[in-house]
CSV table of C-alpha atoms in Angstrom, one decimal:
chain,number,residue,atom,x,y,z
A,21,UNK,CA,151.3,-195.4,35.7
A,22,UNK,CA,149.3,-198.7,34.7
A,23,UNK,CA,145.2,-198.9,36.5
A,24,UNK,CA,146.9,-201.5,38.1
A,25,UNK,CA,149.3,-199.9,40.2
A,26,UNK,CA,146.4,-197.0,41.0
A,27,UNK,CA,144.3,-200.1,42.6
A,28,UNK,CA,147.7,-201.1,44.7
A,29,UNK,CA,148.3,-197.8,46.2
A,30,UNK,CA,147.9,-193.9,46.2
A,31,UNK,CA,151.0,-192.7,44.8
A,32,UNK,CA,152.5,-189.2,46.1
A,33,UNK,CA,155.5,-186.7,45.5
A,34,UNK,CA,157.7,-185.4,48.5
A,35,UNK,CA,160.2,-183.1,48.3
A,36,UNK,CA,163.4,-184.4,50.3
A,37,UNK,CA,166.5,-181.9,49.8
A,38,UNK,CA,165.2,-180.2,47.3
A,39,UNK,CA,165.0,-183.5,45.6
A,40,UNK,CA,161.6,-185.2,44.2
A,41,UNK,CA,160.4,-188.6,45.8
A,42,UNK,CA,157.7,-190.7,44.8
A,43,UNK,CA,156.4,-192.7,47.4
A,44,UNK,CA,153.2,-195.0,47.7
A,45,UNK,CA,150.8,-196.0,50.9
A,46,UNK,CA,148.6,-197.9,51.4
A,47,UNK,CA,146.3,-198.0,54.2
A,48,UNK,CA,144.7,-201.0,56.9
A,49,UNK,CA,140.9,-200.5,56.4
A,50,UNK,CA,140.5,-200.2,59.9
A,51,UNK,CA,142.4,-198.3,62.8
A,52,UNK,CA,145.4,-200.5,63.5
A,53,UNK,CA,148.2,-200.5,66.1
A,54,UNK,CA,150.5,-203.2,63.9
A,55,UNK,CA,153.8,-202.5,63.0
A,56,UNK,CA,153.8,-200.4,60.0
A,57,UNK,CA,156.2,-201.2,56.6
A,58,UNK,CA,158.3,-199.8,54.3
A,59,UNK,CA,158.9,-201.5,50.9
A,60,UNK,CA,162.3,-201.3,49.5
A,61,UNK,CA,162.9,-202.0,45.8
A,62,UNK,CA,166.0,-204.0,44.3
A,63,UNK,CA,168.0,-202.4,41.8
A,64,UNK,CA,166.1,-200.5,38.2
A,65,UNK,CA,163.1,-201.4,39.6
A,66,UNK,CA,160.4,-199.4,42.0
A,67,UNK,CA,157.7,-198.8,44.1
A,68,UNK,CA,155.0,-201.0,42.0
A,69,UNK,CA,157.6,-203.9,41.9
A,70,UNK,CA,155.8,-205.0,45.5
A,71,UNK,CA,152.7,-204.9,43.0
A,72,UNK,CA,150.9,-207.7,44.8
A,73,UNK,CA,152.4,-207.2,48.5
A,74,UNK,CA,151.3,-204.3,49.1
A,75,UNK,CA,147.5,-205.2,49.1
A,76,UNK,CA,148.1,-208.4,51.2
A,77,UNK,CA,150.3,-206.9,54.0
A,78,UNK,CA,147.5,-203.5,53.7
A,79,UNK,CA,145.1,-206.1,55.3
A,80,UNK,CA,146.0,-205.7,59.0
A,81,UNK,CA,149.1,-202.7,58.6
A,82,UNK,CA,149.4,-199.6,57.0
A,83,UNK,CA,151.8,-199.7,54.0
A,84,UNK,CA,154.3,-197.7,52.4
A,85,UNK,CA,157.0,-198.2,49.3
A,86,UNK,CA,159.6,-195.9,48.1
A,87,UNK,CA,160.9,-194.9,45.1
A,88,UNK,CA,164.6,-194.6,45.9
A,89,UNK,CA,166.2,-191.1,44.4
A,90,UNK,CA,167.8,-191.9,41.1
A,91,UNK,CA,164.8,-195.1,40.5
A,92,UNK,CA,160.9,-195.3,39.2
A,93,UNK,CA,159.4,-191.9,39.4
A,94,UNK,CA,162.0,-190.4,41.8
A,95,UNK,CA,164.8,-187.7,40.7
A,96,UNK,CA,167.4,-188.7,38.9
A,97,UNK,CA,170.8,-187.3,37.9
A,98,UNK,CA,174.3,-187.3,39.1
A,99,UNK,CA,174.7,-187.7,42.7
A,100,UNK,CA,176.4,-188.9,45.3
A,101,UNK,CA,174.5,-192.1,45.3
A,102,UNK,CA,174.7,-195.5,48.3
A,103,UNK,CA,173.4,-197.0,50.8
A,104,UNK,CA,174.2,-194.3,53.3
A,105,UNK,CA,172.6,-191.6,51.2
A,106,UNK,CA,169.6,-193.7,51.0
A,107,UNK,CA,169.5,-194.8,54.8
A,108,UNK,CA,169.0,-190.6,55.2
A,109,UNK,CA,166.3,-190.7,53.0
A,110,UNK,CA,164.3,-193.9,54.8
A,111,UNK,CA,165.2,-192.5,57.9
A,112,UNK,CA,163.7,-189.4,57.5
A,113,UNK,CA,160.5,-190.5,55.3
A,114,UNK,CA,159.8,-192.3,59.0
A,115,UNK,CA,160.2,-189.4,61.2
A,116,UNK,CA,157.8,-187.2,58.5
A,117,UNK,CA,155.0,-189.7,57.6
A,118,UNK,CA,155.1,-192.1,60.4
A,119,UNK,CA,156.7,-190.6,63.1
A,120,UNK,CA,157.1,-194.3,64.6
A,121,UNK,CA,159.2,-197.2,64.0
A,122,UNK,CA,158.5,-199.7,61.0
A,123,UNK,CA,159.8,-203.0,59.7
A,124,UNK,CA,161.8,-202.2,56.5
A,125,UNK,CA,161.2,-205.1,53.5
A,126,UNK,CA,164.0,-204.6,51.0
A,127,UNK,CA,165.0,-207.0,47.9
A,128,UNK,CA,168.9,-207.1,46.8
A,129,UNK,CA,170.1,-203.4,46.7
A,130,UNK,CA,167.2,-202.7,49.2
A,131,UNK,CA,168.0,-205.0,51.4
A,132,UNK,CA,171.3,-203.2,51.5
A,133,UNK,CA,169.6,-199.8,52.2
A,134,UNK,CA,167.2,-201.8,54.8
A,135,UNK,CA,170.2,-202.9,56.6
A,136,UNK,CA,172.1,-200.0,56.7
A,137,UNK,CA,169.4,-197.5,58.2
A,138,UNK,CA,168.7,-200.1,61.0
A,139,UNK,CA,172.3,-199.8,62.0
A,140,UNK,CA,172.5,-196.2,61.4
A,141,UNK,CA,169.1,-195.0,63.1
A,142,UNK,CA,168.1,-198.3,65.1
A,143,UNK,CA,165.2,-196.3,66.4
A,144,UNK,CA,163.6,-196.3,63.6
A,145,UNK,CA,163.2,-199.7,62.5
A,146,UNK,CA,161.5,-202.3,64.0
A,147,UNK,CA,162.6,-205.3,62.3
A,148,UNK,CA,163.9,-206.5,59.2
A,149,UNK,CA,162.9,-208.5,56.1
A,150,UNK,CA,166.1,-209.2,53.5
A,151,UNK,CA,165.1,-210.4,50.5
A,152,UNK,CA,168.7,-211.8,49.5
A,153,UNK,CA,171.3,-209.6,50.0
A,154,UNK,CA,173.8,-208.3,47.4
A,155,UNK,CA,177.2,-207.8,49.3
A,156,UNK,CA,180.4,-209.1,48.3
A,157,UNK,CA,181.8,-209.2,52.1
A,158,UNK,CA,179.7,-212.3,52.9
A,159,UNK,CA,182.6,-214.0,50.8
A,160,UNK,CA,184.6,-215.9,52.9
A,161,UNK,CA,187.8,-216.0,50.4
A,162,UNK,CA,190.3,-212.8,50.3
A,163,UNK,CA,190.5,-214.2,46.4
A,164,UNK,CA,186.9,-214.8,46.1
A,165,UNK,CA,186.7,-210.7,47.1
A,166,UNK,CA,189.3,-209.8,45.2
A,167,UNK,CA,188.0,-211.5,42.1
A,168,UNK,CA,184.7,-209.7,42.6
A,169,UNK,CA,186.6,-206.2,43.4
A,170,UNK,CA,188.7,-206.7,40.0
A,171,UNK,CA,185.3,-207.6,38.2
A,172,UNK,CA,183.6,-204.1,39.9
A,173,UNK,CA,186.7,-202.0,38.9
A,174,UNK,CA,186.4,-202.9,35.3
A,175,UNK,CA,182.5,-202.5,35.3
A,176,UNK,CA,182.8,-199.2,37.0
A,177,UNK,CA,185.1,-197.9,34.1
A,178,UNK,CA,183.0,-199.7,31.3
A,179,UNK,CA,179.4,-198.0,32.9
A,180,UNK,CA,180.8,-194.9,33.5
A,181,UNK,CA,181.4,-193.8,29.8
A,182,UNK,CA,178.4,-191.4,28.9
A,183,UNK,CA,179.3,-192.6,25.5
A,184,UNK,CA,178.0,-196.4,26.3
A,185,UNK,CA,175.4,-195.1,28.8
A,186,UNK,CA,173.2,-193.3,26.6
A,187,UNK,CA,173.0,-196.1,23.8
A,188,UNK,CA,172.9,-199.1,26.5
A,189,UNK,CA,169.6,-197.2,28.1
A,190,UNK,CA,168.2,-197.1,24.8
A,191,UNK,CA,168.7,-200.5,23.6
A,192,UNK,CA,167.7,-202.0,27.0
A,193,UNK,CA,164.6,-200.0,27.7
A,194,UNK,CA,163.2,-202.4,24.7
A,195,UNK,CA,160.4,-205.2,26.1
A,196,UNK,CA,162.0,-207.5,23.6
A,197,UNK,CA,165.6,-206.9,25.3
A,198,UNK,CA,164.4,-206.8,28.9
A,199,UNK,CA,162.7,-210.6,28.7
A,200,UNK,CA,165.8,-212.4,28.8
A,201,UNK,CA,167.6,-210.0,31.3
A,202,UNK,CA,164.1,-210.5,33.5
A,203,UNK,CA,164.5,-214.0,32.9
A,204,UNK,CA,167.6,-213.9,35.1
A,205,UNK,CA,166.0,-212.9,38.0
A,206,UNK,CA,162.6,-214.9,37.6
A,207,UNK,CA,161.9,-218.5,38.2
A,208,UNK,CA,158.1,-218.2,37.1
A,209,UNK,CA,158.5,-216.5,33.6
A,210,UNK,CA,154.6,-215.8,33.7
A,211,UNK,CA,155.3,-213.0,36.0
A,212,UNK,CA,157.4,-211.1,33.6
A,213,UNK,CA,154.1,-209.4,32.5
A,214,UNK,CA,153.5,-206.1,30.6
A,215,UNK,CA,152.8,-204.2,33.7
A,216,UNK,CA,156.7,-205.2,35.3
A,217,UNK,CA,158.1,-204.5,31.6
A,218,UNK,CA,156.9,-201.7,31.7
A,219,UNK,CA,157.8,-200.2,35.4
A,220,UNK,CA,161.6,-201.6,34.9
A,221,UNK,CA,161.7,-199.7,31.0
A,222,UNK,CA,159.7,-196.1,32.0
A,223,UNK,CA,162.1,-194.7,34.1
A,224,UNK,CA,165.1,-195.3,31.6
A,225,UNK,CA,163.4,-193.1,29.0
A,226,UNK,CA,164.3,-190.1,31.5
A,227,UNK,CA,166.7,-187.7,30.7
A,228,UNK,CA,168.2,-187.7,34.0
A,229,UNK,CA,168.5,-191.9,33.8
A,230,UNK,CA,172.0,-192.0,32.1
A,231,UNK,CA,173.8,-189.9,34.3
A,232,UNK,CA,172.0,-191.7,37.7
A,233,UNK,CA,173.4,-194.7,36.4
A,234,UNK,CA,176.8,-193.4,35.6
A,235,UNK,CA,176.8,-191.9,39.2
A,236,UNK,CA,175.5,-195.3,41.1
A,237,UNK,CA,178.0,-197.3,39.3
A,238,UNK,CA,180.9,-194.8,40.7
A,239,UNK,CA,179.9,-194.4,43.9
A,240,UNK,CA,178.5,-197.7,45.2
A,241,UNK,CA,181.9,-198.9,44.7
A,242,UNK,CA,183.3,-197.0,47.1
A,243,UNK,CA,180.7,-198.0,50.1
A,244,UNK,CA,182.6,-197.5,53.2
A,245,UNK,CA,183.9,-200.6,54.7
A,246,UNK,CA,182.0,-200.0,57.9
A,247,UNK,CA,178.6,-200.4,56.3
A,248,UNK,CA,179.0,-204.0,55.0
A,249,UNK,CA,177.5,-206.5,55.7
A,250,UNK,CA,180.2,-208.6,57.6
A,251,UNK,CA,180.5,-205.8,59.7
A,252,UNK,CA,177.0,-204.9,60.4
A,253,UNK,CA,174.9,-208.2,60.2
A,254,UNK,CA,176.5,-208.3,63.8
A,255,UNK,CA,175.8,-205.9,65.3
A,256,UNK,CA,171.8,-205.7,64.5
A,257,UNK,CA,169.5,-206.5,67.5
A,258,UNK,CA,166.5,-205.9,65.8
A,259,UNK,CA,164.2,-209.1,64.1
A,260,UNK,CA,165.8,-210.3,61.2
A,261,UNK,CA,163.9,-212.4,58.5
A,262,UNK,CA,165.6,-213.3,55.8
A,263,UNK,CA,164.3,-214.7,52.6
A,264,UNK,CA,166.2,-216.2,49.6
A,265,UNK,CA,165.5,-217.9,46.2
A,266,UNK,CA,167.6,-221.5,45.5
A,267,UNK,CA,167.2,-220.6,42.2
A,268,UNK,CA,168.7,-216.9,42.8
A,269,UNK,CA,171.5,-216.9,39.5
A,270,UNK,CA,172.6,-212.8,40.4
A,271,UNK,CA,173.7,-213.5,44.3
A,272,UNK,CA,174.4,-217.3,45.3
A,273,UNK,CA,172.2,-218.7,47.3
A,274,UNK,CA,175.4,-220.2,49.4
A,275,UNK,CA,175.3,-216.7,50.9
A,276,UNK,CA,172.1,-217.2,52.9
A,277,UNK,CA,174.3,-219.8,55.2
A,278,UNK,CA,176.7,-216.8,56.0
A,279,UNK,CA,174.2,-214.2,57.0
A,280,UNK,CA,173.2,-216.8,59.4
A,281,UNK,CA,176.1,-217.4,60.9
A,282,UNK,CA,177.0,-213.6,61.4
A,283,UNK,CA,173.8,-212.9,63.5
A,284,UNK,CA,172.4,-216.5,64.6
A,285,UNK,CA,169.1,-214.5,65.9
A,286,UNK,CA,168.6,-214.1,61.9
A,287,UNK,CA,165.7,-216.4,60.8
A,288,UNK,CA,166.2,-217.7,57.4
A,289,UNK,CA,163.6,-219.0,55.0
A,290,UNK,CA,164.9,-220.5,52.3
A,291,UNK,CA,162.5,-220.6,48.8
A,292,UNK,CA,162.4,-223.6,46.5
A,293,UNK,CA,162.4,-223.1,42.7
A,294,UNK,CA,162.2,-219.3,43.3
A,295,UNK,CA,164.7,-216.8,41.7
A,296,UNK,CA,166.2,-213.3,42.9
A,297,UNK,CA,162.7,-211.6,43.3
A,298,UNK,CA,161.1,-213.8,45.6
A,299,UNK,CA,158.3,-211.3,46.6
A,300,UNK,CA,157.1,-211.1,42.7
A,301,UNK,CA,158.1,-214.4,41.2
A,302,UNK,CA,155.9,-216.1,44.2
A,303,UNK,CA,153.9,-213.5,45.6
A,304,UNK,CA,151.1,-215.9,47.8
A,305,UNK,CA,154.5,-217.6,49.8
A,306,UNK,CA,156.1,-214.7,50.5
A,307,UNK,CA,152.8,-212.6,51.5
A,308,UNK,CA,151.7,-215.6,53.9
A,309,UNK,CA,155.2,-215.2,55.6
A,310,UNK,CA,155.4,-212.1,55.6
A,311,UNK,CA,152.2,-211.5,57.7
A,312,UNK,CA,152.9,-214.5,59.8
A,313,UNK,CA,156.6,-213.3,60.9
A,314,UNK,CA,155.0,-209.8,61.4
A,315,UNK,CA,152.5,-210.4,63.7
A,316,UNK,CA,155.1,-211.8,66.2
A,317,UNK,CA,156.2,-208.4,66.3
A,318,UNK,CA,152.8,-206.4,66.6
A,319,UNK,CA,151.5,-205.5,70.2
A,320,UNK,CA,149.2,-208.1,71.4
A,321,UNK,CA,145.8,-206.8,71.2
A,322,UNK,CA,146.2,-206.4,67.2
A,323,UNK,CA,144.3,-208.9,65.8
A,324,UNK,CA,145.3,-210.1,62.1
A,325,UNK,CA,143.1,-210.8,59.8
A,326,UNK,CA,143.3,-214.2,58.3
């Protein structure tokens, strides 16, 4: 771990099914009755992803990130990875550490794992922040889905190969090879710094990493059609803030429009010139928002510090 990441947050293992998590928190300086939140990372990425969230939002609420199982500093290995594995494993983080509700702030696959535990265990999760949100049933065209079912079929096969695995981990854990993928996701190509090389390559050096990957490529294909998002953005009642990059090129920004129109109570913020990690490619936006949409949620003696 870089000294940067020890001056975000106090890192800590927990032991969840016999399984080991790594989980950070952060602290409010003073006692505090705001809405606490949990941090959700997008796919190959972790905890310190919300590098320079965590400190702003740690101003008026206590803070908290996960490492999923099978990402950053969590287990790894073959198992029977997806959203509704992980909604188990945010549910009960809350009822051990917090033992309240909290707002749940997931980028692409966390979003998915955000959204998923508040329709599983609406009790607890206080609201929601999306930070795009990866789900091929916001397509409106049965071709569009089909396309994109076809395109998951033959990458499931490809990925799945231990033989391509291994060497693909290898190649890709390079800082010279991980620039241009970065690039994809980043608008401000300043942030793709040594400390985020360096928390997307670590965990691929594991042991465990080829098999986790083999395993999430298998079984998040077969999410149950119940937990999609056409299905589900419905039928949330909690706060909803959603937050998307125009310049998103790994989930079309067109898709915003759709999450809207399944839950109208969903507030969308679009982002100008900002890619698929919002929260890291233009950290001061997002942290300003953030704390302004969350204090509308907070009981009304907290006062937030400006």
């Amino acid at each position: 771990m870089s000294l940067r990441s020890l001056t975000v947050a106090t890192s800590h293992d927990w032991i969840w099914r016999g399984l080991r998590v790594r989980y950070a928190v952060r602290r409010s300086l003073q006692p505090t009755s705001a809405v606490p939140v949990i941090f959700l990372h997008g796919f190959g990425a972790g905890w310190r992803h919300w590098r320079d969230n965590i400190p702003a939002l740690a101003e008026n609420r206590d803070v908290y990130a996960i490492d999923l199982v099978g990402f950053g500093d969590s287990e790894k290995g073959y198992l029977h990875y997806g959203p509704t594995f992980w909604s188990e494993l945010v549910r009960d983080f809350c009822q051990q550490f917090l033992g309240t509700a909290a707002v749940l702030i997931g980028n692409s696959l966390g979003s998915v794992v955000a959204m998923v535990t508040a329709h599983r265990f609406p009790e607890q999760v206080d609201g929601l922040v999306l930070l795009n949100l990866p789900d091929t049933s916001l397509l409106r065209s049965p071709a569009d889905r089909d396309r994109f079912k076809s395109l998951r079929q033959s990458l499931l096969w490809a990925l799945t190969a231990p033989w391509l695995i291994e060497p693909l981990l290898l190649w890709l854990r390079s800082p010279k090879r991980l620039k241009p993928w970065l690039a994809l996701a980043y608008s401000d190509r300043d942030r793709i710094d040594a400390d985020l090389l360096d928390l997307i390559a670590r965990p691929a050096r594991s042991l465990d990493a080829g098999p986790a990957l083999r395993a999430m490529t298998r079984f998040n294909a077969e999410v149950p059609r119940d937990w999609r998002a056409d299905r589900v953005l419905p039928q949330l009642s909690q706060p909803i803030l959603l937050i998307w990059g125009e310049s998103d090129r790994l989930v079309p920004f067109s898709l915003a429009k759709r999450c809207q129109q399944l839950n109208p109570r969903l507030e969308w913020l679009p982002m100008p010139a900002t890619g698929h990690c919002p929260h890291d490619d233009r950290p001061g936006f997002v942290n300003q928002s953030l704390n302004n949409w969350l204090s509308q949620l907070d009981p009304a003696d907290v006062k937030i510090k400006a």
